[in-house]
PDB file of C-alpha atoms in Angstrom:
ATOM      1  CA  MET A   1      -0.236 -16.098   6.565  1.00  0.00           C
ATOM      2  CA  LYS A   2       0.798 -13.243   8.799  1.00  0.00           C
ATOM      3  CA  ILE A   3       4.036 -13.158  10.736  1.00  0.00           C
ATOM      4  CA  LYS A   4       2.026 -12.115  13.777  1.00  0.00           C
ATOM      5  CA  ASP A   5       0.472 -15.588  13.741  1.00  0.00           C
ATOM      6  CA  MET A   6       3.849 -17.361  13.654  1.00  0.00           C
ATOM      7  CA  ASN A   7       6.701 -17.886  16.073  1.00  0.00           C
ATOM      8  CA  TRP A   8      10.392 -17.818  15.200  1.00  0.00           C
ATOM      9  CA  MET A   9      10.659 -21.600  15.028  1.00  0.00           C
ATOM     10  CA  GLN A  10       7.869 -21.750  12.467  1.00  0.00           C
ATOM     11  CA  VAL A  11       9.606 -19.098  10.387  1.00  0.00           C
ATOM     12  CA  GLU A  12      12.848 -21.062  10.572  1.00  0.00           C
ATOM     13  CA  ASP A  13      11.048 -24.195   9.364  1.00  0.00           C
ATOM     14  CA  TYR A  14       9.396 -22.218   6.559  1.00  0.00           C
ATOM     15  CA  LEU A  15      12.774 -20.975   5.357  1.00  0.00           C
ATOM     16  CA  LYS A  16      13.927 -24.557   4.862  1.00  0.00           C
ATOM     17  CA  ARG A  17      11.415 -24.938   2.012  1.00  0.00           C
ATOM     18  CA  ASP A  18      10.762 -21.416   0.737  1.00  0.00           C
ATOM     19  CA  ASP A  19      12.462 -18.007   0.727  1.00  0.00           C
ATOM     20  CA  ARG A  20       9.623 -15.658  -0.241  1.00  0.00           C
ATOM     21  CA  CYS A  21       7.953 -13.026   1.926  1.00  0.00           C
ATOM     22  CA  VAL A  22       5.825  -9.909   1.553  1.00  0.00           C
ATOM     23  CA  VAL A  23       6.274  -6.529   3.256  1.00  0.00           C
ATOM     24  CA  PRO A  24       3.377  -4.024   3.022  1.00  0.00           C
ATOM     25  CA  ILE A  25       4.029  -0.303   3.443  1.00  0.00           C
ATOM     26  CA  GLY A  26       1.436   2.442   3.732  1.00  0.00           C
ATOM     27  CA  SER A  27       0.983   5.740   5.515  1.00  0.00           C
ATOM     28  CA  THR A  28      -1.048   7.497   8.162  1.00  0.00           C
ATOM     29  CA  GLU A  29      -2.718  10.399   6.398  1.00  0.00           C
ATOM     30  CA  GLN A  30      -6.089  12.025   5.817  1.00  0.00           C
ATOM     31  CA  HIS A  31      -8.478  10.241   3.465  1.00  0.00           C
ATOM     32  CA  ALA A  32     -11.525  12.510   3.796  1.00  0.00           C
ATOM     33  CA  GLN A  33     -14.289  10.481   5.511  1.00  0.00           C
ATOM     34  CA  LEU A  34     -12.281   7.247   5.409  1.00  0.00           C
ATOM     35  CA  SER A  35      -9.803   5.880   7.937  1.00  0.00           C
ATOM     36  CA  LEU A  36      -6.481   7.656   8.342  1.00  0.00           C
ATOM     37  CA  LEU A  37      -4.880   4.231   7.841  1.00  0.00           C
ATOM     38  CA  VAL A  38      -6.409   3.518   4.423  1.00  0.00           C
ATOM     39  CA  ASP A  39      -3.031   3.029   2.730  1.00  0.00           C
ATOM     40  CA  GLY A  40      -1.769   0.595   5.356  1.00  0.00           C
ATOM     41  CA  ILE A  41      -5.083  -1.272   5.592  1.00  0.00           C
ATOM     42  CA  LEU A  42      -5.243  -1.825   1.847  1.00  0.00           C
ATOM     43  CA  ALA A  43      -1.570  -2.701   1.409  1.00  0.00           C
ATOM     44  CA  GLU A  44      -1.708  -5.283   4.194  1.00  0.00           C
ATOM     45  CA  ARG A  45      -5.011  -6.764   3.082  1.00  0.00           C
ATOM     46  CA  VAL A  46      -4.111  -7.139  -0.590  1.00  0.00           C
ATOM     47  CA  ALA A  47      -0.783  -8.662   0.445  1.00  0.00           C
ATOM     48  CA  THR A  48      -2.438 -11.090   2.860  1.00  0.00           C
ATOM     49  CA  ASP A  49      -5.243 -12.096   0.497  1.00  0.00           C
ATOM     50  CA  ALA A  50      -2.715 -12.662  -2.276  1.00  0.00           C
ATOM     51  CA  ALA A  51      -0.208 -14.600  -0.168  1.00  0.00           C
ATOM     52  CA  GLU A  52      -2.576 -16.785   1.873  1.00  0.00           C
ATOM     53  CA  PRO A  53      -3.173 -19.595  -0.684  1.00  0.00           C
ATOM     54  CA  LEU A  54       0.580 -19.713  -1.328  1.00  0.00           C
ATOM     55  CA  ARG A  55       1.392 -19.939   2.400  1.00  0.00           C
ATOM     56  CA  VAL A  56       3.887 -17.103   2.045  1.00  0.00           C
ATOM     57  CA  PRO A  57       4.369 -14.981   5.182  1.00  0.00           C
ATOM     58  CA  VAL A  58       3.320 -11.343   5.268  1.00  0.00           C
ATOM     59  CA  PHE A  59       5.140  -9.031   7.659  1.00  0.00           C
ATOM     60  CA  PRO A  60       3.364  -6.277   9.607  1.00  0.00           C
ATOM     61  CA  PRO A  61       2.841  -3.137   7.541  1.00  0.00           C
ATOM     62  CA  VAL A  62       4.946  -0.037   7.881  1.00  0.00           C
ATOM     63  CA  ASN A  63       2.086   2.329   8.646  1.00  0.00           C
ATOM     64  CA  TYR A  64       3.990   5.605   8.300  1.00  0.00           C
ATOM     65  CA  GLY A  65       5.153   7.102   5.025  1.00  0.00           C
ATOM     66  CA  ILE A  66       6.081  10.319   3.256  1.00  0.00           C
ATOM     67  CA  THR A  67       3.088  12.681   3.176  1.00  0.00           C
ATOM     68  CA  PRO A  68       4.168  16.243   4.072  1.00  0.00           C
ATOM     69  CA  TYR A  69       1.463  17.839   1.889  1.00  0.00           C
ATOM     70  CA  PHE A  70      -1.316  16.594   4.228  1.00  0.00           C
ATOM     71  CA  ARG A  71       0.266  17.618   7.526  1.00  0.00           C
ATOM     72  CA  ALA A  72      -2.350  20.325   8.106  1.00  0.00           C
ATOM     73  CA  TYR A  73      -4.934  17.564   8.578  1.00  0.00           C
ATOM     74  CA  PRO A  74      -4.917  16.315  12.208  1.00  0.00           C
ATOM     75  CA  GLY A  75      -3.846  12.697  12.523  1.00  0.00           C
ATOM     76  CA  THR A  76      -1.573  12.763   9.492  1.00  0.00           C
ATOM     77  CA  VAL A  77       1.988  11.718  10.333  1.00  0.00           C
ATOM     78  CA  SER A  78       4.750  12.208   7.768  1.00  0.00           C
ATOM     79  CA  LEU A  79       8.235  10.748   7.921  1.00  0.00           C
ATOM     80  CA  ARG A  80      11.271  12.421   6.423  1.00  0.00           C
ATOM     81  CA  VAL A  81      12.442  10.684   3.265  1.00  0.00           C
ATOM     82  CA  GLU A  82      15.657   9.559   4.906  1.00  0.00           C
ATOM     83  CA  THR A  83      13.740   8.144   7.881  1.00  0.00           C
ATOM     84  CA  LEU A  84      11.568   5.902   5.730  1.00  0.00           C
ATOM     85  CA  LEU A  85      14.565   4.805   3.664  1.00  0.00           C
ATOM     86  CA  HIS A  86      16.474   3.855   6.816  1.00  0.00           C
ATOM     87  CA  ILE A  87      13.481   1.850   8.037  1.00  0.00           C
ATOM     88  CA  ALA A  88      13.098   0.080   4.692  1.00  0.00           C
ATOM     89  CA  GLU A  89      16.803  -0.718   4.493  1.00  0.00           C
ATOM     90  CA  ASP A  90      16.862  -2.101   8.043  1.00  0.00           C
ATOM     91  CA  ILE A  91      13.900  -4.356   7.238  1.00  0.00           C
ATOM     92  CA  LEU A  92      15.547  -5.645   4.063  1.00  0.00           C
ATOM     93  CA  GLU A  93      18.836  -6.283   5.871  1.00  0.00           C
ATOM     94  CA  CYS A  94      17.131  -8.366   8.553  1.00  0.00           C
ATOM     95  CA  LEU A  95      15.090 -10.372   6.077  1.00  0.00           C
ATOM     96  CA  ALA A  96      18.176 -11.159   3.996  1.00  0.00           C
ATOM     97  CA  GLU A  97      20.136 -12.102   7.108  1.00  0.00           C
ATOM     98  CA  HIS A  98      17.490 -14.683   8.031  1.00  0.00           C
ATOM     99  CA  GLY A  99      17.388 -16.235   4.572  1.00  0.00           C
ATOM    100  CA  PHE A 100      14.561 -14.491   2.726  1.00  0.00           C
ATOM    101  CA  LYS A 101      15.786 -14.130  -0.836  1.00  0.00           C
ATOM    102  CA  ARG A 102      12.612 -13.178  -2.708  1.00  0.00           C
ATOM    103  CA  ILE A 103      10.931 -10.143  -1.163  1.00  0.00           C
ATOM    104  CA  LEU A 104       7.832  -8.390  -2.455  1.00  0.00           C
ATOM    105  CA  ILE A 105       7.190  -4.885  -1.128  1.00  0.00           C
ATOM    106  CA  VAL A 106       3.492  -4.052  -1.538  1.00  0.00           C
ATOM    107  CA  ASN A 107       3.135  -0.287  -1.426  1.00  0.00           C
ATOM    108  CA  GLY A 108      -0.144   1.459  -0.688  1.00  0.00           C
ATOM    109  CA  HIS A 109       0.980   5.087  -0.808  1.00  0.00           C
ATOM    110  CA  GLY A 110       2.307   7.059  -3.767  1.00  0.00           C
ATOM    111  CA  GLY A 111       4.568   9.208  -1.609  1.00  0.00           C
ATOM    112  CA  ASN A 112       6.650   6.161  -0.711  1.00  0.00           C
ATOM    113  CA  SER A 113       8.170   5.872  -4.186  1.00  0.00           C
ATOM    114  CA  PRO A 114      11.742   6.558  -2.934  1.00  0.00           C
ATOM    115  CA  VAL A 115      11.654   3.071  -1.382  1.00  0.00           C
ATOM    116  CA  LYS A 116      11.599   1.590  -4.894  1.00  0.00           C
ATOM    117  CA  ALA A 117      14.859   3.324  -5.792  1.00  0.00           C
ATOM    118  CA  LEU A 118      16.385   2.229  -2.483  1.00  0.00           C
ATOM    119  CA  ALA A 119      15.414  -1.408  -3.068  1.00  0.00           C
ATOM    120  CA  GLU A 120      16.837  -1.366  -6.585  1.00  0.00           C
ATOM    121  CA  GLN A 121      20.132   0.021  -5.301  1.00  0.00           C
ATOM    122  CA  TRP A 122      20.247  -2.228  -2.225  1.00  0.00           C
ATOM    123  CA  VAL A 123      19.755  -5.464  -4.141  1.00  0.00           C
ATOM    124  CA  THR A 124      22.579  -4.811  -6.614  1.00  0.00           C
ATOM    125  CA  HIS A 125      25.114  -5.569  -3.865  1.00  0.00           C
ATOM    126  CA  ARG A 126      23.486  -8.802  -2.692  1.00  0.00           C
ATOM    127  CA  ALA A 127      23.863 -11.823  -4.947  1.00  0.00           C
ATOM    128  CA  GLY A 128      20.931 -14.218  -5.077  1.00  0.00           C
ATOM    129  CA  ILE A 129      18.374 -11.796  -3.596  1.00  0.00           C
ATOM    130  CA  ARG A 130      15.458 -10.325  -5.530  1.00  0.00           C
ATOM    131  CA  VAL A 131      13.185  -7.498  -4.433  1.00  0.00           C
ATOM    132  CA  LYS A 132      10.014  -6.405  -6.243  1.00  0.00           C
ATOM    133  CA  PHE A 133       8.247  -3.117  -5.503  1.00  0.00           C
ATOM    134  CA  HIS A 134       4.524  -3.175  -6.229  1.00  0.00           C
ATOM    135  CA  ASN A 135       2.173  -0.181  -6.196  1.00  0.00           C
ATOM    136  CA  TRP A 136      -0.928  -2.345  -5.959  1.00  0.00           C
ATOM    137  CA  TRP A 137      -3.474   0.366  -6.847  1.00  0.00           C
ATOM    138  CA  ASN A 138      -1.917   1.465 -10.134  1.00  0.00           C
ATOM    139  CA  ALA A 139      -0.522  -1.839 -11.355  1.00  0.00           C
ATOM    140  CA  PRO A 140      -1.601  -2.377 -14.986  1.00  0.00           C
ATOM    141  CA  LYS A 141      -4.563  -4.740 -14.548  1.00  0.00           C
ATOM    142  CA  THR A 142      -5.830  -3.050 -11.395  1.00  0.00           C
ATOM    143  CA  LEU A 143      -5.617   0.421 -12.909  1.00  0.00           C
ATOM    144  CA  ALA A 144      -7.399  -0.814 -16.026  1.00  0.00           C
ATOM    145  CA  LYS A 145     -10.220  -2.118 -13.823  1.00  0.00           C
ATOM    146  CA  VAL A 146     -10.428   1.241 -12.026  1.00  0.00           C
ATOM    147  CA  LYS A 147     -10.769   3.042 -15.347  1.00  0.00           C
ATOM    148  CA  GLU A 148     -13.368   0.524 -16.526  1.00  0.00           C
ATOM    149  CA  ILE A 149     -15.499   1.236 -13.457  1.00  0.00           C
ATOM    150  CA  ASP A 150     -15.024   5.016 -13.359  1.00  0.00           C
ATOM    151  CA  PRO A 151     -12.000   6.954 -14.680  1.00  0.00           C
ATOM    152  CA  ALA A 152     -12.715   9.796 -12.244  1.00  0.00           C
ATOM    153  CA  ALA A 153     -10.804   8.191  -9.394  1.00  0.00           C
ATOM    154  CA  SER A 154      -8.302   9.761  -7.035  1.00  0.00           C
ATOM    155  CA  HIS A 155      -7.030  10.027  -3.478  1.00  0.00           C
ATOM    156  CA  ALA A 156      -9.849   9.498  -0.945  1.00  0.00           C
ATOM    157  CA  SER A 157     -12.378   8.853  -3.696  1.00  0.00           C
ATOM    158  CA  TRP A 158     -14.448   5.735  -4.353  1.00  0.00           C
ATOM    159  CA  MET A 159     -11.389   3.706  -5.417  1.00  0.00           C
ATOM    160  CA  GLU A 160     -10.209   3.631  -1.800  1.00  0.00           C
ATOM    161  CA  ASN A 161     -13.657   3.252  -0.276  1.00  0.00           C
ATOM    162  CA  PHE A 162     -13.924  -0.456   0.547  1.00  0.00           C
ATOM    163  CA  PRO A 163     -15.996  -1.956   3.365  1.00  0.00           C
ATOM    164  CA  TRP A 164     -12.746  -2.371   5.316  1.00  0.00           C
ATOM    165  CA  THR A 165     -11.628   1.272   5.021  1.00  0.00           C
ATOM    166  CA  ARG A 166     -14.931   2.860   6.075  1.00  0.00           C
ATOM    167  CA  LEU A 167     -15.656   4.072   9.593  1.00  0.00           C
ATOM    168  CA  ASP A 168     -18.755   3.089  11.546  1.00  0.00           C
ATOM    169  CA  GLY A 169     -21.312   5.863  11.660  1.00  0.00           C
ATOM    170  CA  VAL A 170     -19.558   8.020   9.031  1.00  0.00           C
ATOM    171  CA  LYS A 171     -21.450   8.631   5.803  1.00  0.00           C
ATOM    172  CA  ALA A 172     -19.677   9.668   2.622  1.00  0.00           C
ATOM    173  CA  PRO A 173     -21.192  12.423   0.458  1.00  0.00           C
ATOM    174  CA  THR A 174     -23.281  11.142  -2.433  1.00  0.00           C
ATOM    175  CA  GLN A 175     -22.381  13.844  -4.940  1.00  0.00           C
ATOM    176  CA  GLN A 176     -19.392  13.775  -7.283  1.00  0.00           C
ATOM    177  CA  LYS A 177     -16.632  16.187  -6.280  1.00  0.00           C
ATOM    178  CA  PRO A 178     -14.959  18.084  -9.149  1.00  0.00           C
ATOM    179  CA  MET A 179     -11.418  16.868  -9.781  1.00  0.00           C
ATOM    180  CA  ILE A 180      -8.683  19.052  -8.374  1.00  0.00           C
ATOM    181  CA  ASP A 181      -6.063  20.476 -10.743  1.00  0.00           C
ATOM    182  CA  LEU A 182      -3.015  18.677  -9.341  1.00  0.00           C
ATOM    183  CA  ASP A 183      -0.682  21.373 -10.668  1.00  0.00           C
ATOM    184  CA  ARG A 184      -2.180  23.723  -8.082  1.00  0.00           C
ATOM    185  CA  MET A 185      -0.774  21.489  -5.322  1.00  0.00           C
ATOM    186  CA  SER A 186       2.803  21.679  -6.575  1.00  0.00           C
ATOM    187  CA  GLY A 187       5.053  23.775  -4.354  1.00  0.00           C
ATOM    188  CA  VAL A 188       2.175  24.710  -2.032  1.00  0.00           C
ATOM    189  CA  ASN A 189       2.428  24.499   1.746  1.00  0.00           C
ATOM    190  CA  ALA A 190       0.291  22.101   3.758  1.00  0.00           C
ATOM    191  CA  LYS A 191      -2.104  24.741   5.109  1.00  0.00           C
ATOM    192  CA  ASP A 192      -2.879  26.035   1.623  1.00  0.00           C
ATOM    193  CA  ILE A 193      -3.361  22.489   0.359  1.00  0.00           C
ATOM    194  CA  ARG A 194      -5.986  21.971   3.048  1.00  0.00           C
ATOM    195  CA  LYS A 195      -7.745  25.155   1.929  1.00  0.00           C
ATOM    196  CA  LEU A 196      -7.643  23.911  -1.658  1.00  0.00           C
ATOM    197  CA  LEU A 197      -8.906  20.380  -0.950  1.00  0.00           C
ATOM    198  CA  GLY A 198     -11.380  20.985   1.843  1.00  0.00           C
ATOM    199  CA  ASP A 199     -12.335  17.530   3.096  1.00  0.00           C
ATOM    200  CA  GLY A 200      -9.228  15.993   1.516  1.00  0.00           C
ATOM    201  CA  SER A 201     -10.590  14.154  -1.520  1.00  0.00           C
ATOM    202  CA  LEU A 202      -8.956  15.024  -4.831  1.00  0.00           C
ATOM    203  CA  GLY A 203     -12.223  14.476  -6.685  1.00  0.00           C
ATOM    204  CA  GLY A 204     -14.667  11.955  -8.094  1.00  0.00           C
ATOM    205  CA  TYR A 205     -17.473  10.021  -6.427  1.00  0.00           C
ATOM    206  CA  TYR A 206     -16.851   9.141  -2.795  1.00  0.00           C
ATOM    207  CA  GLU A 207     -18.441   5.702  -2.970  1.00  0.00           C
ATOM    208  CA  ARG A 208     -19.524   3.123  -5.522  1.00  0.00           C
ATOM    209  CA  PRO A 209     -21.551  -0.102  -5.152  1.00  0.00           C
ATOM    210  CA  ASP A 210     -19.857  -2.865  -3.190  1.00  0.00           C
ATOM    211  CA  GLU A 211     -20.139  -5.327  -6.064  1.00  0.00           C
ATOM    212  CA  GLU A 212     -17.890  -3.041  -8.120  1.00  0.00           C
ATOM    213  CA  MET A 213     -15.439  -2.715  -5.247  1.00  0.00           C
ATOM    214  CA  HIS A 214     -15.240  -6.476  -4.755  1.00  0.00           C
ATOM    215  CA  ALA A 215     -14.654  -6.931  -8.487  1.00  0.00           C
ATOM    216  CA  LEU A 216     -11.827  -4.394  -8.340  1.00  0.00           C
ATOM    217  CA  TRP A 217     -10.379  -6.113  -5.286  1.00  0.00           C
ATOM    218  CA  ALA A 218     -10.372  -9.508  -6.999  1.00  0.00           C
ATOM    219  CA  VAL A 219      -8.259  -8.073  -9.818  1.00  0.00           C
ATOM    220  CA  ALA A 220      -5.837  -6.422  -7.386  1.00  0.00           C
ATOM    221  CA  VAL A 221      -5.399  -9.630  -5.374  1.00  0.00           C
ATOM    222  CA  ALA A 222      -4.827 -11.752  -8.481  1.00  0.00           C
ATOM    223  CA  GLU A 223      -2.288  -9.287  -9.860  1.00  0.00           C
ATOM    224  CA  THR A 224      -0.418  -9.203  -6.551  1.00  0.00           C
ATOM    225  CA  ARG A 225      -0.489 -13.007  -6.233  1.00  0.00           C
ATOM    226  CA  ALA A 226       1.046 -13.368  -9.684  1.00  0.00           C
ATOM    227  CA  LEU A 227       4.022 -11.290  -8.536  1.00  0.00           C
ATOM    228  CA  ILE A 228       4.530 -13.580  -5.539  1.00  0.00           C
ATOM    229  CA  GLU A 229       4.279 -16.709  -7.670  1.00  0.00           C
ATOM    230  CA  HIS A 230       6.139 -15.909 -10.866  1.00  0.00           C
ATOM    231  CA  ASN A 231       9.128 -14.262 -12.561  1.00  0.00           C
ATOM    232  CA  TRP A 232      11.623 -14.221  -9.743  1.00  0.00           C
TER     233      TRP A 232
END
C-alpha cells in the first residue's frame, strides 16, 4: 500500500502492529527511447508490488539521484552527492522518529550507491532500527534471470524496457547495439559521454518479448518481497 493512499491516523494505527516500511529511490536521467523516470518508476513499482500482499506501506520515491555523466542529455537532473545524502538522512530520521524500525530502501539507480554507506553508518547509532539497501535490478536472483534471458543487458537496454517504462508513440530500434567499453566513460565529461553513447543506451537489444519481461519482473518482485518479510 502506498503512503499517498493513507492518512496520518492510518499510519499511526499501522505502527501499533508493524514497524516496516519501504522507501524507493531512483533518478531522473536519459534512458534512450524510454522515460526519463525509468529508475524511479521501476523502484516504486517493484517496491509496491512486493509490499502490497504484506500490507507494508511504501513511501513516495525520491526521483532525483546522482547522475552527472548524463547531464548533457536534456531532462536529466543530477543531485550533488551531499544533497542526496542529506535527503536520505532526513527521511530516515523522520521514519525512525515516528516508530518505523525496519526500513527497506529499494534503489533503482546505480549512481545512488553512497546512500548505502550512509544508511550503514546512520543505523549504527540507533539501537533497535534496521535498514536494508536493495539494488533491485542486480540482486542475485534478478541478475541471474537477466543473464538467463540475455547477458547483453545494460543501461537503457531491454532489461529496463517494460510496458510501464515505454512512451506512447515511441518505437525502440530493433537492432542490437554494440556494447560500449565502460572504461571509455571513466573521467570523461558529460558532453563527450553523449558523443560516445549517441542515443544513451550502453548496448544490447532495446526490447525483448513481454513474456520474458514479465518473467523477469516476477523474480524481482519475489526477491524484494523476501527482503521485506525475512531476516530483520
